[in-house]
Amino acid sequence: MCGIVCYVGEKSAKPILIEGLRRLEYRGYDSAGLAVQNGNEISCYREVGKIANLEALVDGKSMEGSTGIAHTRWATHGEPSVKNAHPQRDQEENVYVIHNGIIENYHLLKKQLEKKGITFRSETDSEVLAQLIAFYFDGNLADAVRKTMSQVEGTFGMGVIHRHVPGQIVVARRGSPLIIGVSDEGHFVASDVSAMVRYTNKVVHLQENELATVTADDFSILTASAQQIQRSTETVEWRAEDAELNGFPHFMLKEIYEQAYTIKNAFRGRLEPGEGVPKLGGIMPVWEDLKNCRHMVLVACGTSYYAACVGKYIFEKLTEIDTEVGLASEFRYRKLNFPSNTFVVAISQSGETADTIAAIKEAKRKGARLLGIVNVVGSTISRETDAGIYNHAGPEIGVASTKNFTSQLITLTLLALLLGRHQHLSLTEGIQAIRALEALPDQVRELLGQSSHIEAIAEKYFHCANWLFLGRKYNYPIALEGALKLKEVSYIHAEGYAAGEMKHGPIALINPEMPTVAIIPDDEMHEKMLSNIHEIKSRKGPVIAIATQGDEKVREIADDVIEIPPILDFLTPILSVIPCQLLAYYCAKFLERDIDKPRNLAKSVTVE
Ligand code: G6P
């Protein structure tokens, strides 16, 4: 959702904040703003649209000062407009606040403040924070923020400055991430490390219901009940260049290409080929219970949910565990009743998705043990779960998730293989799976070599307004993910279907203007998929097939074929999803869409 970046130190704040906003833009991009403080002067600018608009607005404007806060917004309350952009101010313009999250009781608080004669200027829930902090302020900013925290319901990551407290930023969190960055040239606070990784890799994670007072030389953390907390810094492994385009036109394309080595990073150091079993240090704290687990629930949202859906098939193949999947946004409202020793596995790139966090909290209340499959180290889900596995995919900046998906499939496979080897899988099967995993990076490289062929296919069909994606078993979720990718970045309407369901409805849509992407690897589903392709061709629908190399039967019937290298059936999704990602990317390119920042979307959905 929204992105927050703050700086207090020796340097000029303005360029640091603008640079930080650019790196956080994927979190929200309908409006942005910044406030820079110099003594008792605060200069504040806000603009609608992308960060580039704000940059143009402040270009040439003198904004002296080395303390500042900045925000890029994804609107929840109030349309994207200058008055609703952040920083929000109190009526006297002493307090400036940036906020990520939702203040659920803002109506009530606003009414109470209005009764006291306080005038509101925006339609946002966030303005109530600025007005309340100003109301409680009696010289100690942290105290005023703490009192405000006790009044508000909902979620927040906030950064606050006060005209009469120069050189100090107070930040607070409940439900929305905030990370303090420590460097010799001052301190940073941001929603994620990408905003500060250019300056420092030493960070401190603020935890739930904590606030911190940050100055150029120091920071101190307090709980909501004013207890002082000592926390040492951690070192993050992401490098500044990970968050650069490095010659690619878009992060989405860069991240699709990175998959050859991000896949490897997901299993690097975790395979024991001789034993046919993976090593997963992160789950050792729960291993005694996990190895006897007979019921598992994979919960997630968006693309991570489709990884969970593939995971279910992989668990069914490799283990004896009864595995279920749940959309986190629905799961949290279900009447949950878990058999004993159930593990709920939260799958999330960001580790901050509000619905996924709520789902695991509910699962914990109902007695389940929790595992996390997460990319962002130190994120909320990685902390709230009993144990977990990191994807090690590096920062994913493109809003449409790509490389993280394939890493999630690898980590899910490792977990299933480990459990399966403690159940019924033989050494030979274990070794075979490990060899197949090790072969993947080269196979991905080979597949990426077909990019220009896939681009040509996209050029042939990007004008078509409706697409269908079909798959079966392991590749049914890839049909869903392929359709999602196309929708997200090109705005073309696409539906993903289990191919067996085609005759129950979607076949009515087939016509020469509606391409079908049929995912048909050489597996046990091949003949059935082939029949589906024939049914589409008889109705003059164009077919783009994603098939195993050398599949002559598919070549004879499909209009276009994208070949994937041969691999074990349960690993085919890791390869078949890549042509889907590239098709979506190139269609969006031909349609001149804003590929890394599709309209209305945000990378990290930290509100319900
Ligand atoms: C948003 C993103 C998707 C992502 C989903 C879940 O909708 O745009 O790309 O798949 O959130 O995010 P998570 O961080 O939990 O994987």
XYZ file of C-alpha atoms and ligand atoms in Angstrom:
624
model
C 0.000 0.000 0.000
C 1.372 3.442 0.779
C 5.114 3.971 1.088
C 6.779 5.933 3.853
C 10.308 7.285 3.984
C 11.839 9.602 6.592
C 15.348 10.953 7.075
C 17.079 12.873 9.837
C 20.824 13.446 9.687
C 23.576 15.624 8.298
C 22.616 15.645 4.653
C 19.999 17.606 2.796
C 16.742 15.651 3.249
C 14.995 16.542 -0.024
C 17.029 14.456 -2.508
C 17.143 11.496 -0.106
C 13.374 11.582 0.315
C 12.672 11.891 -3.423
C 15.047 9.028 -4.162
C 13.421 6.946 -1.400
C 9.952 7.676 -2.769
C 11.015 6.541 -6.230
C 12.049 3.208 -4.763
C 8.815 2.884 -2.823
C 6.598 3.972 -5.685
C 5.540 0.381 -6.346
C 3.678 0.478 -3.013
C 1.281 3.162 -4.205
C 1.318 5.793 -6.871
C -1.769 7.952 -6.983
C -0.284 10.939 -5.174
C 2.791 11.817 -3.163
C 4.214 14.466 -0.881
C 7.070 15.466 1.369
C 7.790 17.861 4.220
C 11.288 19.105 5.043
C 12.076 20.850 8.316
C 14.706 23.503 8.922
C 14.567 24.878 12.488
C 10.953 25.945 12.985
C 10.283 26.202 9.251
C 8.606 23.336 7.427
C 8.220 23.324 3.659
C 5.660 20.873 2.382
C 4.678 19.941 -1.180
C 2.118 17.423 -2.387
C 1.084 16.411 -5.871
C -1.349 14.070 -7.581
C -0.008 11.205 -9.718
C 3.383 9.592 -9.848
C 6.547 10.632 -8.021
C 7.782 12.262 -11.252
C 5.000 14.852 -10.853
C 6.103 15.637 -7.308
C 9.708 15.817 -8.464
C 8.745 18.319 -11.159
C 6.831 20.363 -8.568
C 9.755 20.608 -6.128
C 12.399 20.960 -8.809
C 14.228 24.233 -8.233
C 12.294 24.926 -5.004
C 14.627 25.560 -2.127
C 13.796 23.074 0.615
C 16.533 23.542 3.166
C 16.774 21.126 6.034
C 18.061 17.730 6.999
C 14.913 16.379 8.631
C 11.996 15.253 6.537
C 9.154 12.848 5.913
C 7.701 11.678 2.598
C 4.866 9.499 1.394
C 3.549 7.864 -1.750
C -0.141 7.080 -1.545
C -2.548 4.345 -2.581
C -5.900 5.939 -1.752
C -8.270 4.247 0.676
C -10.240 7.182 2.181
C -10.702 10.161 -0.124
C -9.928 10.404 -3.825
C -6.372 11.013 -4.998
C -6.052 14.815 -4.772
C -3.592 17.329 -3.395
C -5.657 17.943 -0.255
C -5.867 14.205 0.462
C -2.182 13.540 -0.254
C 0.247 13.227 2.651
C 1.783 14.771 4.714
C -1.479 15.628 6.459
C -1.367 18.579 8.892
C -3.223 19.790 11.947
C -5.176 23.018 11.609
C -2.325 25.161 13.018
C 0.153 23.501 10.651
C 2.489 22.488 13.438
C 2.207 18.716 13.075
C 2.935 16.918 9.779
C 2.041 13.241 9.499
C 2.528 10.552 6.897
C 0.451 7.433 7.388
C 0.093 3.972 5.897
C -2.935 1.969 7.072
C -6.537 2.706 7.985
C -7.857 4.499 11.067
C -11.132 2.673 11.567
C -12.661 4.976 14.202
C -11.702 8.201 12.441
C -15.350 9.298 12.036
C -15.893 9.271 15.759
C -12.551 10.930 16.547
C -13.136 13.542 13.865
C -16.555 14.410 15.307
C -15.096 14.721 18.804
C -12.350 17.028 17.558
C -14.758 19.081 15.459
C -16.872 19.620 18.586
C -13.773 21.164 20.154
C -13.642 23.630 17.243
C -10.979 21.872 15.196
C -11.371 22.255 11.430
C -10.552 19.412 9.036
C -9.426 20.050 5.482
C -9.162 16.633 3.866
C -11.346 13.569 3.363
C -8.678 11.268 4.754
C -8.719 9.156 7.881
C -5.060 10.141 8.337
C -5.762 13.808 9.093
C -7.251 12.739 12.404
C -3.772 11.576 13.450
C -2.258 15.020 12.824
C -5.102 16.780 14.646
C -4.979 14.417 17.626
C -1.196 14.645 17.976
C -1.458 18.453 17.913
C -4.243 18.242 20.496
C -2.155 16.148 22.891
C 1.163 17.932 22.282
C 2.596 19.654 25.343
C 6.246 19.808 24.363
C 6.947 16.065 24.113
C 6.183 14.723 20.630
C 6.631 11.025 21.492
C 4.139 11.415 24.342
C 1.577 13.029 22.059
C 2.005 10.213 19.527
C 1.659 7.601 22.267
C -1.558 9.191 23.549
C -2.867 9.285 19.988
C -2.034 5.593 19.535
C -4.161 4.802 22.563
C -7.159 6.510 20.952
C -7.054 5.137 17.440
C -8.364 1.812 16.210
C -7.071 0.282 13.005
C -3.653 0.094 11.470
C -0.835 2.533 11.022
C 2.758 2.998 10.140
C 3.302 6.723 10.685
C 6.024 9.332 10.653
C 5.526 12.640 12.485
C 7.405 15.918 12.705
C 6.495 19.000 14.735
C 7.376 22.599 13.893
C 8.571 23.224 17.468
C 10.623 20.026 17.804
C 13.262 20.371 15.094
C 15.669 17.536 14.319
C 13.321 14.828 15.568
C 10.996 12.371 13.870
C 8.612 10.186 15.815
C 7.455 7.026 14.092
C 4.952 4.419 15.242
C 3.523 1.170 13.969
C 0.515 -1.053 14.354
C -0.107 -3.439 11.487
C 1.958 -1.573 8.854
C 5.690 -2.200 8.625
C 8.363 0.343 9.591
C 12.099 -0.178 9.542
C 14.734 2.126 11.013
C 17.954 2.378 8.992
C 21.139 3.259 10.865
C 24.077 4.979 9.141
C 26.952 7.317 9.966
C 25.154 10.076 8.101
C 21.913 9.865 10.009
C 18.855 7.703 10.429
C 16.188 6.573 7.999
C 12.750 5.146 8.570
C 10.840 3.469 5.767
C 8.120 0.989 4.945
C 10.741 -1.236 3.409
C 14.480 -1.422 3.064
C 14.568 -0.636 -0.647
C 14.111 3.062 0.242
C 17.352 3.137 2.242
C 19.475 0.275 0.954
C 21.601 2.745 -1.015
C 22.748 4.338 2.240
C 22.761 1.526 4.754
C 22.140 -2.168 5.264
C 21.946 -1.898 9.075
C 18.334 -1.941 10.137
C 16.098 -2.261 13.162
C 12.549 -3.545 12.749
C 9.946 -1.657 14.713
C 7.438 -4.142 16.142
C 3.712 -4.031 16.800
C 2.516 -1.120 18.952
C 5.964 0.368 19.264
C 7.048 3.930 18.626
C 10.485 5.408 18.174
C 12.022 8.835 18.506
C 14.644 9.225 15.837
C 17.286 11.957 15.647
C 20.468 12.407 13.605
C 22.621 10.578 16.166
C 20.268 8.280 17.995
C 16.989 6.443 18.157
C 15.013 5.149 21.099
C 12.166 2.677 20.978
C 9.216 2.656 23.360
C 6.262 0.335 23.800
C 2.755 1.778 23.834
C 2.985 1.725 27.623
C 6.212 3.780 27.554
C 8.600 0.934 28.353
C 12.047 1.505 26.834
C 13.145 -1.257 24.410
C 16.748 -2.082 23.517
C 17.108 -3.672 20.092
C 20.282 -4.197 18.145
C 20.639 -3.702 14.406
C 20.373 -6.498 11.836
C 22.176 -6.579 8.506
C 20.033 -6.955 5.401
C 21.433 -8.943 2.491
C 19.821 -6.884 -0.307
C 22.205 -4.712 -2.316
C 21.448 -1.311 -3.848
C 21.878 -2.710 -7.373
C 19.178 -5.324 -6.702
C 16.707 -2.478 -6.761
C 18.066 -0.961 -10.048
C 16.856 -1.661 -13.580
C 20.384 -2.586 -14.736
C 19.623 -1.883 -18.391
C 16.178 -3.543 -18.504
C 13.264 -1.348 -19.615
C 11.073 -2.557 -16.736
C 11.459 -4.313 -13.397
C 8.941 -6.919 -14.521
C 11.166 -8.014 -17.406
C 14.280 -7.828 -15.250
C 12.636 -9.988 -12.606
C 11.411 -12.532 -15.177
C 15.009 -12.820 -16.416
C 16.405 -13.074 -12.900
C 14.556 -16.353 -12.395
C 17.463 -18.438 -13.654
C 19.400 -17.501 -10.526
C 16.595 -16.681 -8.055
C 15.399 -20.270 -8.485
C 18.913 -21.401 -7.642
C 19.020 -19.068 -4.627
C 15.878 -20.735 -3.308
C 17.608 -24.130 -3.134
C 21.268 -23.088 -2.799
C 22.855 -24.800 0.209
C 19.613 -26.653 0.910
C 20.082 -29.831 -1.143
C 21.782 -33.025 -0.046
C 21.894 -34.941 -3.324
C 23.365 -38.128 -1.828
C 20.559 -38.376 0.730
C 17.832 -37.256 -1.681
C 16.575 -34.897 0.987
C 16.666 -31.122 1.467
C 18.020 -29.333 4.564
C 15.783 -26.536 5.840
C 17.330 -24.947 8.925
C 14.457 -22.471 9.328
C 11.906 -25.147 10.179
C 14.039 -27.034 12.674
C 12.402 -25.300 15.683
C 9.147 -27.138 14.865
C 10.571 -30.237 13.214
C 9.448 -32.769 15.853
C 5.807 -31.764 15.364
C 6.074 -31.041 11.666
C 7.417 -34.448 10.720
C 4.305 -36.046 12.216
C 1.932 -33.512 10.707
C -0.985 -35.066 8.812
C -2.949 -31.913 7.981
C -1.668 -28.769 6.379
C -3.356 -25.586 5.167
C -1.618 -23.236 2.738
C -2.996 -19.676 2.953
C -2.112 -16.686 0.796
C -3.409 -13.918 -1.481
C -2.972 -13.070 -5.156
C -0.101 -14.733 -6.963
C 1.099 -16.301 -3.714
C -2.285 -18.032 -3.505
C -1.727 -19.622 -6.900
C 1.669 -20.829 -5.656
C -0.243 -22.376 -2.744
C -2.596 -24.086 -5.232
C 0.376 -25.653 -7.048
C 1.808 -26.506 -3.612
C -1.298 -28.520 -2.755
C -0.746 -30.777 -5.782
C 2.958 -31.094 -4.936
C 2.157 -32.053 -1.332
C -0.332 -34.623 -2.582
C 2.323 -36.073 -4.886
C 5.255 -36.116 -2.478
C 3.719 -36.531 0.980
C 0.939 -38.278 2.848
C -0.245 -35.012 4.321
C -3.812 -33.998 3.761
C -3.327 -30.519 2.257
C -5.852 -27.742 1.824
C -5.502 -24.252 0.366
C -7.252 -21.114 1.505
C -7.559 -17.590 0.195
C -6.449 -15.614 3.234
C -9.210 -13.042 2.756
C -11.861 -15.793 3.070
C -10.038 -18.109 5.428
C -9.982 -15.552 8.218
C -13.803 -15.542 8.319
C -14.295 -19.302 8.241
C -15.361 -21.427 11.177
C -12.021 -23.125 11.631
C -11.713 -26.512 13.185
C -8.281 -28.049 12.814
C -7.343 -31.666 13.496
C -4.557 -31.881 16.078
C -1.064 -31.056 14.863
C -2.256 -28.974 11.917
C 0.254 -26.651 10.328
C -0.966 -23.504 8.598
C 1.576 -22.222 6.099
C 1.376 -18.518 5.203
C 2.864 -17.829 1.768
C 3.717 -14.208 1.066
C 6.320 -12.306 -0.897
C 6.150 -9.178 1.251
C 5.298 -10.863 4.524
C 3.025 -7.883 5.161
C -0.271 -8.720 3.422
C -2.998 -7.760 5.896
C -5.377 -10.619 5.073
C -2.638 -13.238 5.319
C -1.524 -11.865 8.680
C -5.116 -11.881 9.951
C -5.589 -15.461 8.688
C -2.581 -16.804 10.591
C -3.544 -14.953 13.751
C -6.957 -16.609 13.564
C -5.385 -20.006 12.849
C -3.113 -19.607 15.867
C -6.088 -18.756 18.063
C -7.651 -22.008 16.909
C -4.589 -24.016 17.893
C -2.715 -24.456 14.588
C 1.063 -24.252 14.362
C 2.335 -21.663 11.900
C 4.949 -21.765 9.167
C 5.896 -18.899 6.848
C 7.177 -19.010 3.276
C 8.291 -15.435 2.872
C 10.650 -13.367 0.768
C 11.182 -10.254 2.897
C 13.466 -11.070 5.803
C 12.222 -9.734 9.136
C 8.722 -9.023 7.804
C 5.640 -9.409 9.982
C 4.744 -12.907 8.761
C 8.299 -14.101 9.270
C 8.023 -12.921 12.866
C 4.500 -14.071 13.623
C 5.074 -17.672 12.492
C 6.702 -20.407 14.584
C 9.245 -21.207 11.883
C 9.676 -20.775 8.160
C 11.608 -20.742 4.928
C 12.865 -17.657 3.128
C 12.713 -17.522 -0.671
C 15.920 -15.461 -1.069
C 14.594 -13.975 -4.332
C 15.895 -10.464 -3.557
C 13.679 -7.377 -3.808
C 10.740 -7.732 -6.160
C 9.822 -4.262 -7.398
C 7.436 -4.899 -10.315
C 3.912 -4.839 -8.908
C 3.036 -8.032 -10.785
C 4.828 -10.823 -8.953
C 7.042 -13.044 -11.134
C 10.357 -14.258 -9.732
C 8.952 -14.635 -6.272
C 6.294 -17.045 -7.593
C 8.845 -19.492 -8.965
C 10.885 -19.220 -5.752
C 7.759 -20.012 -3.746
C 7.258 -23.121 -5.897
C 10.825 -24.191 -5.124
C 10.504 -23.679 -1.363
C 7.159 -25.493 -1.321
C 8.759 -28.366 -3.236
C 11.671 -28.499 -0.772
C 9.278 -28.644 2.163
C 7.160 -31.356 0.545
C 10.242 -33.354 -0.424
C 11.675 -33.154 3.073
C 8.407 -34.338 4.614
C 7.861 -36.957 1.892
C 11.308 -38.432 2.492
C 10.382 -38.877 6.157
C 7.195 -40.582 5.043
C 7.011 -42.861 2.027
C 9.325 -41.432 -0.657
C 12.258 -43.627 -1.591
C 15.894 -42.537 -1.818
C 15.693 -42.926 -5.604
C 12.674 -40.638 -5.790
C 14.410 -38.101 -3.562
C 17.571 -38.130 -5.678
C 15.525 -37.848 -8.864
C 13.685 -34.774 -7.519
C 16.923 -33.116 -6.410
C 18.558 -33.715 -9.799
C 15.512 -32.182 -11.480
C 15.701 -29.130 -9.218
C 19.386 -28.704 -9.967
C 18.699 -28.803 -13.699
C 16.089 -26.044 -13.491
C 18.277 -22.899 -13.697
C 19.744 -24.000 -17.064
C 16.311 -24.957 -18.311
C 14.979 -21.533 -17.349
C 17.867 -19.914 -19.238
C 17.039 -22.025 -22.279
C 13.385 -21.037 -22.033
C 14.225 -17.353 -21.740
C 16.079 -17.751 -25.026
C 12.623 -17.931 -26.622
C 11.670 -14.428 -25.512
C 11.609 -12.961 -29.001
C 9.398 -15.849 -30.218
C 7.014 -15.149 -27.312
C 7.137 -11.429 -28.109
C 6.103 -12.207 -31.700
C 3.150 -14.271 -30.419
C 2.116 -11.385 -28.160
C 2.307 -9.037 -31.152
C -0.044 -11.322 -33.063
C -2.715 -11.407 -30.347
C -2.403 -8.336 -28.094
C -5.355 -6.668 -29.840
C -7.700 -9.468 -28.670
C -9.893 -8.221 -25.830
C -10.555 -11.604 -24.178
C -8.220 -14.521 -23.502
C -8.672 -17.929 -21.960
C -5.979 -19.877 -20.087
C -6.436 -23.614 -19.592
C -4.491 -26.172 -17.629
C -4.991 -29.326 -15.618
C -3.634 -30.611 -12.322
C -0.249 -28.967 -11.579
C -0.855 -26.510 -14.392
C -4.413 -25.552 -13.518
C -3.083 -22.926 -11.056
C -0.701 -21.778 -13.805
C -3.737 -21.104 -16.012
C -5.099 -18.956 -13.169
C -1.778 -17.205 -12.685
C -1.296 -16.687 -16.445
C -4.706 -15.017 -16.684
C -3.988 -12.906 -13.602
C -0.647 -11.734 -15.008
C -2.256 -10.703 -18.296
C -5.078 -8.820 -16.530
C -2.751 -7.075 -14.098
C -0.314 -5.570 -16.554
C -2.133 -5.334 -19.900
C -5.742 -4.809 -18.656
C -6.857 -7.438 -21.182
C -9.714 -9.509 -19.814
C -8.511 -13.043 -19.224
C -9.936 -16.077 -17.476
C -8.064 -19.044 -16.098
C -9.922 -22.331 -16.058
C -9.376 -25.959 -15.218
C -9.495 -27.368 -18.747
C -12.037 -29.975 -17.690
C -14.457 -27.175 -16.861
C -14.275 -25.633 -20.311
C -17.318 -27.478 -21.560
C -19.320 -26.182 -18.603
C -19.332 -22.595 -19.791
C -16.269 -20.909 -21.266
C -16.538 -22.854 -24.527
C -19.486 -20.564 -25.341
C -17.010 -17.697 -25.659
C -14.659 -19.360 -28.139
C -14.377 -17.522 -31.447
C -11.557 -16.487 -33.822
C -10.936 -13.345 -31.764
C -10.422 -15.135 -28.452
C -7.036 -16.814 -28.031
C -6.638 -19.716 -25.622
C -3.337 -20.368 -23.905
C -3.312 -24.131 -23.355
C -0.707 -25.448 -20.933
C -0.015 -28.969 -22.079
C 3.238 -30.458 -20.852
C 4.007 -34.077 -21.591
C 2.380 -35.512 -18.472
C -0.547 -37.733 -17.489
C -2.974 -34.941 -18.477
C -1.605 -34.653 -22.011
C -4.316 -36.566 -23.893
C -7.122 -34.777 -22.092
C -5.564 -31.380 -22.782
C -5.132 -32.359 -26.420
C -8.871 -33.101 -26.654
C -9.596 -29.653 -25.214
C -7.368 -28.075 -27.856
C -9.249 -29.965 -30.590
C -12.545 -28.703 -29.179
C -11.295 -25.124 -29.339
C -9.887 -25.510 -32.840
C -13.206 -26.977 -34.086
C -14.758 -23.671 -33.000
C -12.076 -21.649 -34.777
C -10.451 -20.380 -31.597
C -6.717 -19.613 -31.891
C -4.561 -21.756 -29.584
C -1.202 -20.820 -28.125
C 0.165 -24.021 -26.619
C 2.823 -24.238 -23.929
C 4.093 -27.755 -24.558
C 7.116 -29.950 -23.936
C 9.899 -29.776 -26.539
C 9.310 -31.983 -29.573
C 5.573 -32.521 -29.028
C 4.493 -33.143 -32.628
C 0.840 -33.763 -31.783
C 0.571 -30.283 -30.310
C 2.498 -28.732 -33.194
C 0.023 -30.196 -35.670
C -3.010 -28.607 -34.074
C -1.979 -25.436 -32.198
C -1.561 -22.089 -33.974
C 1.509 -21.205 -31.960
C 3.695 -23.316 -29.706
C 6.058 -22.279 -26.931
C 8.272 -25.167 -25.930
C 9.424 -25.925 -22.408
C 12.239 -28.361 -21.625
C 11.213 -31.802 -20.305
C 11.035 -32.082 -16.525
C 9.324 -34.102 -13.752
C 5.555 -33.517 -13.899
C 5.255 -31.720 -10.531
C 7.996 -29.253 -11.500
C 6.457 -28.265 -14.864
C 4.669 -25.208 -13.373
C 8.059 -23.618 -12.628
C 8.767 -23.643 -16.360
C 5.268 -23.232 -17.821
C 4.582 -20.039 -15.885
C 7.517 -18.216 -17.493
C 5.985 -18.024 -21.029
C 2.764 -16.788 -19.366
C 4.724 -14.027 -17.624
C 6.431 -13.058 -20.879
C 3.168 -13.083 -22.864
C 1.620 -10.728 -20.291
C 4.688 -8.502 -20.339
C 4.872 -8.195 -24.121
C 1.103 -7.662 -24.554
C 1.358 -4.838 -21.998
C 4.346 -3.457 -23.868
C 2.466 -3.422 -27.203
C -0.483 -1.781 -25.483
C 1.900 0.813 -23.973
C 0.800 0.129 -20.412
C 2.638 1.298 -17.327
C 3.996 -2.196 -16.749
C 5.684 -1.826 -13.377
C 2.855 0.243 -11.915
C -0.436 -1.038 -13.283
C -3.441 1.150 -12.570
C -5.167 0.733 -9.197
C -2.763 -1.972 -7.978
C -0.180 -1.928 -5.222
C 2.629 -4.321 -4.497
C 1.953 -4.807 -0.859
C -1.672 -4.826 0.292
C -1.486 -3.868 3.938
C -5.181 -3.061 4.318
C -8.096 -5.475 4.343
C -0.722 -7.780 -4.231
C 0.344 -7.850 -5.314
C 0.438 -9.261 -5.862
C 0.693 -10.243 -4.722
C -0.370 -10.128 -3.628
C 0.006 -10.935 -2.395
O -1.972 -7.958 -4.800
O 0.047 -6.945 -6.355
O 1.500 -9.342 -6.803
O 0.695 -11.545 -5.235
O -0.481 -8.767 -3.212
O 1.174 -10.382 -1.847
P 2.193 -11.151 -0.920
O 3.242 -10.127 -0.595
O 1.431 -11.596 0.293
O 2.719 -12.294 -1.686
